[in-house]
C-alpha positions in Angstrom: 13.4 54.5 35.0 14.1 57.6 33.0 15.3 58.2 29.6 19.1 58.4 30.3 21.6 56.7 28.1 22.5 54.4 31.0 18.9 53.4 31.5 18.7 52.3 27.7 22.0 50.4 28.0 20.6 48.6 31.1 17.4 47.5 29.3 19.3 46.3 26.2 21.5 44.2 28.3 18.5 42.7 30.2 16.9 41.8 27.0 19.9 40.2 25.6 20.9 38.2 28.8 17.5 37.4 30.4 14.7 38.3 27.9 12.2 39.1 30.7 9.7 41.8 30.7 10.6 45.4 31.4 8.5 47.8 33.1 9.6 51.5 32.5 8.9 54.3 34.9 8.6 57.8 33.6 7.7 61.1 35.0 4.3 62.6 34.1 5.9 65.6 32.8 8.7 63.9 30.7 7.0 62.7 27.3 10.6 62.0 26.2 11.1 59.6 29.0 8.0 57.7 28.2 9.1 57.4 24.4 12.6 56.3 25.6 10.9 53.3 27.5 8.9 52.1 24.5 12.1 52.5 22.3 14.1 50.5 24.8 11.7 47.5 24.4 9.6 47.8 27.5 6.5 46.0 27.8 4.8 48.6 29.9 5.5 52.2 30.8 4.1 53.6 33.9 3.6 57.3 34.9 4.8 58.2 38.3 3.6 58.6 40.9 2.0 54.9 41.0 -1.0 53.7 42.9 -0.3 51.4 45.8 0.3 47.9 44.7 0.1 48.9 41.0 3.8 47.9 40.2 3.4 44.5 41.7 0.2 43.6 40.0 1.6 44.7 36.7 4.9 42.8 37.2 2.9 39.6 38.3 0.8 39.7 35.1 3.7 40.5 32.8 5.5 37.5 34.3 2.7 35.3 33.8 2.4 36.4 30.2 6.1 36.0 29.8 5.9 32.4 31.1 3.1 31.6 28.9 4.9 33.0 25.8 8.0 30.9 26.7 5.8 27.7 27.0 4.2 28.4 23.5 7.7 29.0 22.0 8.9 25.8 23.5 6.0 24.0 21.9 6.6 25.8 18.5 10.2 24.7 18.6 9.2 21.2 19.5 6.7 21.3 16.6 9.5 22.2 14.1 11.7 19.7 15.3 8.9 17.0 15.1 8.0 18.3 11.7 11.7 17.9 10.6 11.8 14.4 12.1 8.6 13.4 10.2 9.9 14.8 6.9 13.0 12.7 7.3 10.9 9.6 8.4 8.5 10.0 5.3 11.5 10.5 3.2 13.0 7.1 4.5 9.5 5.3 4.2 9.3 6.6 0.6 12.8 5.2 0.0 12.0 1.9 1.5 8.8 1.8 -0.6 10.8 2.3 -3.9 13.3 -0.3 -2.8 10.5 -2.8 -2.1 8.7 -2.0 -5.4 12.1 -2.8 -7.3 12.5 -5.9 -5.5 8.9 -6.9 -6.3 9.4 -6.1 -10.0 12.6 -8.2 -9.9 10.6 -11.1 -8.5 7.9 -11.1 -11.2 8.6 -13.3 -14.2 9.9 -11.5 -17.2 8.1 -14.0 -19.5 5.3 -16.6 -19.0 6.0 -20.1 -20.0 4.1 -21.8 -22.8 3.7 -25.6 -21.9 1.7 -27.8 -24.1 -1.5 -26.2 -25.1 -1.5 -23.9 -22.1 -0.7 -20.0 -22.5 -0.7 -17.2 -19.9 -0.8 -13.5 -20.0 -0.8 -10.9 -17.3 -2.0 -7.2 -17.0 -0.8 -5.4 -13.9 -1.4 -1.8 -12.7 0.1 -0.1 -9.7 -0.8 3.0 -7.7 1.8 5.1 -6.2 3.5 3.6 -3.3 3.9 -0.2 -2.9 1.5 -3.0 -3.9 0.4 -6.1 -2.2 -0.5 -7.8 -5.5 1.7 -10.7 -6.6 1.5 -13.3 -9.2 3.7 -16.3 -10.7 3.5 -18.9 -13.4 5.8 -21.8 -12.8 6.7 -24.8 -15.0 6.3 -27.8 -12.7 7.5 -30.4 -15.2 7.3 -31.4 -18.8 3.4 -31.7 -18.4 2.3 -29.5 -15.7 2.3 -25.7 -15.0 1.3 -24.1 -11.8 -0.1 -20.5 -11.6 -0.9 -18.3 -8.6 -2.4 -14.8 -8.0 -2.5 -13.2 -4.6 -3.1 -9.9 -2.8 -1.7 -8.8 0.7 -4.5 -6.5 1.9 -3.3 -2.8 2.6 -0.7 -0.5 1.2 1.9 -0.8 4.0 5.6 -1.8 3.5 4.8 -4.8 5.5 2.2 -5.9 2.8 4.9 -5.4 0.2 7.4 -7.4 1.9 4.9 -10.2 2.6 4.1 -10.2 -0.9 7.7 -10.9 -1.9 7.8 -13.5 1.0 4.8 -15.4 -0.4 6.0 -15.1 -4.0 9.4 -16.8 -3.2 7.9 -19.3 -0.7 5.8 -21.2 -3.2 6.9 -24.9 -3.4 5.5 -26.8 -6.4 7.0 -30.2 -5.9 8.9 -32.2 -3.2 12.0 -33.8 -4.5 13.3 -37.1 -3.2 16.4 -38.4 -5.0 15.6 -39.0 -8.5 11.8 -38.8 -8.0 9.5 -36.0 -7.1 5.9 -35.4 -6.0 3.8 -32.6 -7.3 2.5 -30.7 -4.3 -1.4 -30.6 -4.5 -2.9 -27.0 -4.6 -4.6 -27.2 -1.1 -1.3 -28.5 0.4 0.5 -25.4 -1.1 -1.7 -23.1 0.5 -1.6 -25.0 3.8 2.1 -24.7 3.8 1.9 -20.9 3.1 -0.5 -20.5 5.9 1.6 -22.2 8.4 4.7 -20.2 7.2 2.9 -16.8 7.5 1.6 -17.7 11.0 5.2 -18.6 12.1 6.3 -15.2 11.2 5.1 -13.8 14.5 3.7 -10.6 12.8 2.0 -8.6 15.8 -1.3 -8.4 13.5 -2.2 -11.5 11.6 -1.8 -10.5 7.9 -4.7 -10.8 5.5 -3.7 -12.5 2.4 -5.9 -13.8 -0.4 -4.6 -16.3 -2.9 -5.7 -18.5 -5.8 -3.3 -21.3 -6.7 -3.9 -23.8 -9.7 -2.1 -26.7 -11.3 -2.9 -27.2 -15.0 -2.1 -30.3 -17.1 -1.0 -28.5 -20.2 -1.8 -31.5 -22.4 -5.0 -32.9 -21.2 -6.5 -29.7 -19.8 -7.3 -30.8 -16.4 -7.2 -28.2 -13.8 -7.0 -28.4 -10.0 -7.1 -25.3 -7.9 -7.8 -23.9 -4.3 -8.6 -20.5 -3.1 -7.7 -18.7 0.2 -10.4 -15.9 0.5 -9.7 -14.7 -2.9 -12.1 -13.3 -5.7 -13.6 -16.2 -7.8 -11.9 -16.8 -11.2 -14.1 -16.1 -14.3 -14.4 -19.2 -16.6 -14.7 -18.0 -20.3 -15.7 -21.0 -22.4 -14.8 -21.1 -26.0 -17.7 -20.2 -28.4 -20.5 -18.1 -27.1 -21.3 -19.7 -23.8 -21.9 -17.4 -20.9 -18.9 -16.4 -18.6 -19.2 -18.2 -15.1 -17.5 -17.2 -11.7 -16.0 -20.4 -10.2 -16.9 -19.9 -6.6 -14.8 -21.8 -4.2 -14.9 -21.1 -0.5 -11.6 -20.8 1.7 -10.1 -19.0 4.4 -7.7 -16.2 4.3 -4.0 -17.2 4.8 -2.1 -16.3 8.0 -4.2 -18.2 10.8 -2.2 -21.3 10.4 -5.1 -23.5 10.8 -7.1 -23.0 7.5 -8.5 -26.0 5.5 -8.5 -25.3 1.7 -10.9 -27.3 -0.6 -9.6 -28.4 -3.9 -11.8 -27.9 -7.1 -11.4 -29.7 -10.5 -12.3 -28.1 -13.8 -11.7 -29.3 -17.5 -10.3 -27.1 -20.2 -11.4 -27.5 -23.8 -9.8 -26.0 -26.7 -10.4 -22.3 -26.8 -11.5 -22.0 -22.9 -10.0 -19.2 -20.8 -9.7 -18.6 -17.2 -9.3 -15.0 -15.7 -7.9 -14.4 -12.2 -8.1 -11.1 -10.9 -7.5 -8.9 -7.6 -10.4 -6.6 -6.5 -8.3 -3.5 -6.2 -9.8 -2.2 -9.7 -13.3 -1.7 -8.1 -14.0 -3.5 -4.9 -16.1 -6.7 -4.4 -19.6 -5.6 -5.0 -21.5 -8.2 -7.0 -22.9 -5.9 -9.7 -19.3 -4.8 -10.6 -18.5 -8.5 -11.0 -21.3 -8.5 -13.5 -19.5 -5.6 -15.2 -16.3 -7.7 -15.4 -18.2 -10.7 -16.8 -20.0 -8.6 -19.5 -16.7 -6.9 -20.5 -15.0 -10.2 -20.8 -17.9 -11.6 -22.9 -17.7 -8.6 -25.1 -13.9 -8.9 -25.7 -13.8 -12.6 -25.7 -12.7 -13.2 -29.2 -9.6 -10.9 -28.9 -6.2 -12.5 -28.4 -5.5 -13.1 -24.7 -3.2 -10.3 -23.9 -5.4 -7.8 -25.8 -8.6 -9.2 -24.0 -6.9 -8.3 -20.7 -6.0 -4.8 -21.8 -9.4 -3.9 -23.0 -11.0 -5.5 -20.0 -8.9 -3.4 -17.7 -9.5 -0.3 -19.6 -13.3 -0.8 -19.6 -13.4 -1.3 -15.9 -11.2 1.6 -15.2 -13.5 3.9 -17.0 -16.2 3.2 -14.5 -13.9 3.3 -11.3 -13.3 7.0 -10.0 -10.2 5.8 -7.7 -8.9 2.4 -8.9 -6.4 0.6 -6.5 -3.6 -1.7 -7.3 -5.0 -4.5 -9.9 -3.7 -7.6 -11.4 -5.3 -9.8 -14.1 -4.0 -13.2 -14.9 -5.4 -15.1 -17.9 -5.0 -18.7 -18.7 -5.7 -20.0 -22.4 -6.0 -23.7 -23.5 -5.9 -25.0 -27.0 -3.7 -25.0 -30.0 -1.6 -21.9 -30.5 -3.0 -19.5 -33.0 -1.1 -18.8 -35.9 1.1 -15.6 -35.8 0.6 -12.8 -38.2 2.1 -13.7 -41.5 1.9 -17.5 -40.8 
């Protein structure tokens, strides 16, 4: 009350120590006292004399407002802390994604083997983050070569780690002493299916995979699919491309049965395996892929894959991770200058 220096010092100490609302009382004929109250940080300045109960009502309202302000201030401080925690968490997730990406890249073959009359090429495109796509080509023995293309659905770190796990878990043959047995394509998928189920992941992973074993001299192919997009058969000459549809459940249930199909390569035949991240799974878009493959069929296999991808990206507004693996059978074409 009043405009004295002592009153101003008292108000300053109150605001510093408690921070609660201040009601300043001033005489009706003392404008300097009223101004002193506002300058001291008062939330209200009352002019004496007061009506009965006026001070109590104003004090109650100011305390309610002060309590509400404190609650909002606590929420704001909590929001700042949560935001800082999320920034740190996202930074750690981003770092984990970068590590997972480097591990994935280190798992991919640096070169694809040439065995007999079989040759391979790959075109892989990644989006920002991590990818569930994985592929491999493995020389089984002097005659046979195995190849696979898979996709763990989703863009999470779990998808990336599962892709690495599957890439490293493929077993092409069982060795017993000096002898070995090539593991059939359906058995390879069955083993991977059980391994995924045994991981105990809270939500069963959704994994698509195509696995094939090719006799690189006779051209005989045996393959199985686990819910994957059908390979595209591109015969030599001008024959129409054909999708090799083979049913099979996704990997991860632990109880899947995977049919085996046989196909015969002849000189100049090609097989294209692809993940659906480029454009989805609509049948008309598969027709676009077949038409583009037919259009570029006479190009060398790596060039075919590049042009095929570029053609499809041009019609896709937001392409996802995408991998295209090509298999070619026949005598090696002469290199430039030969």
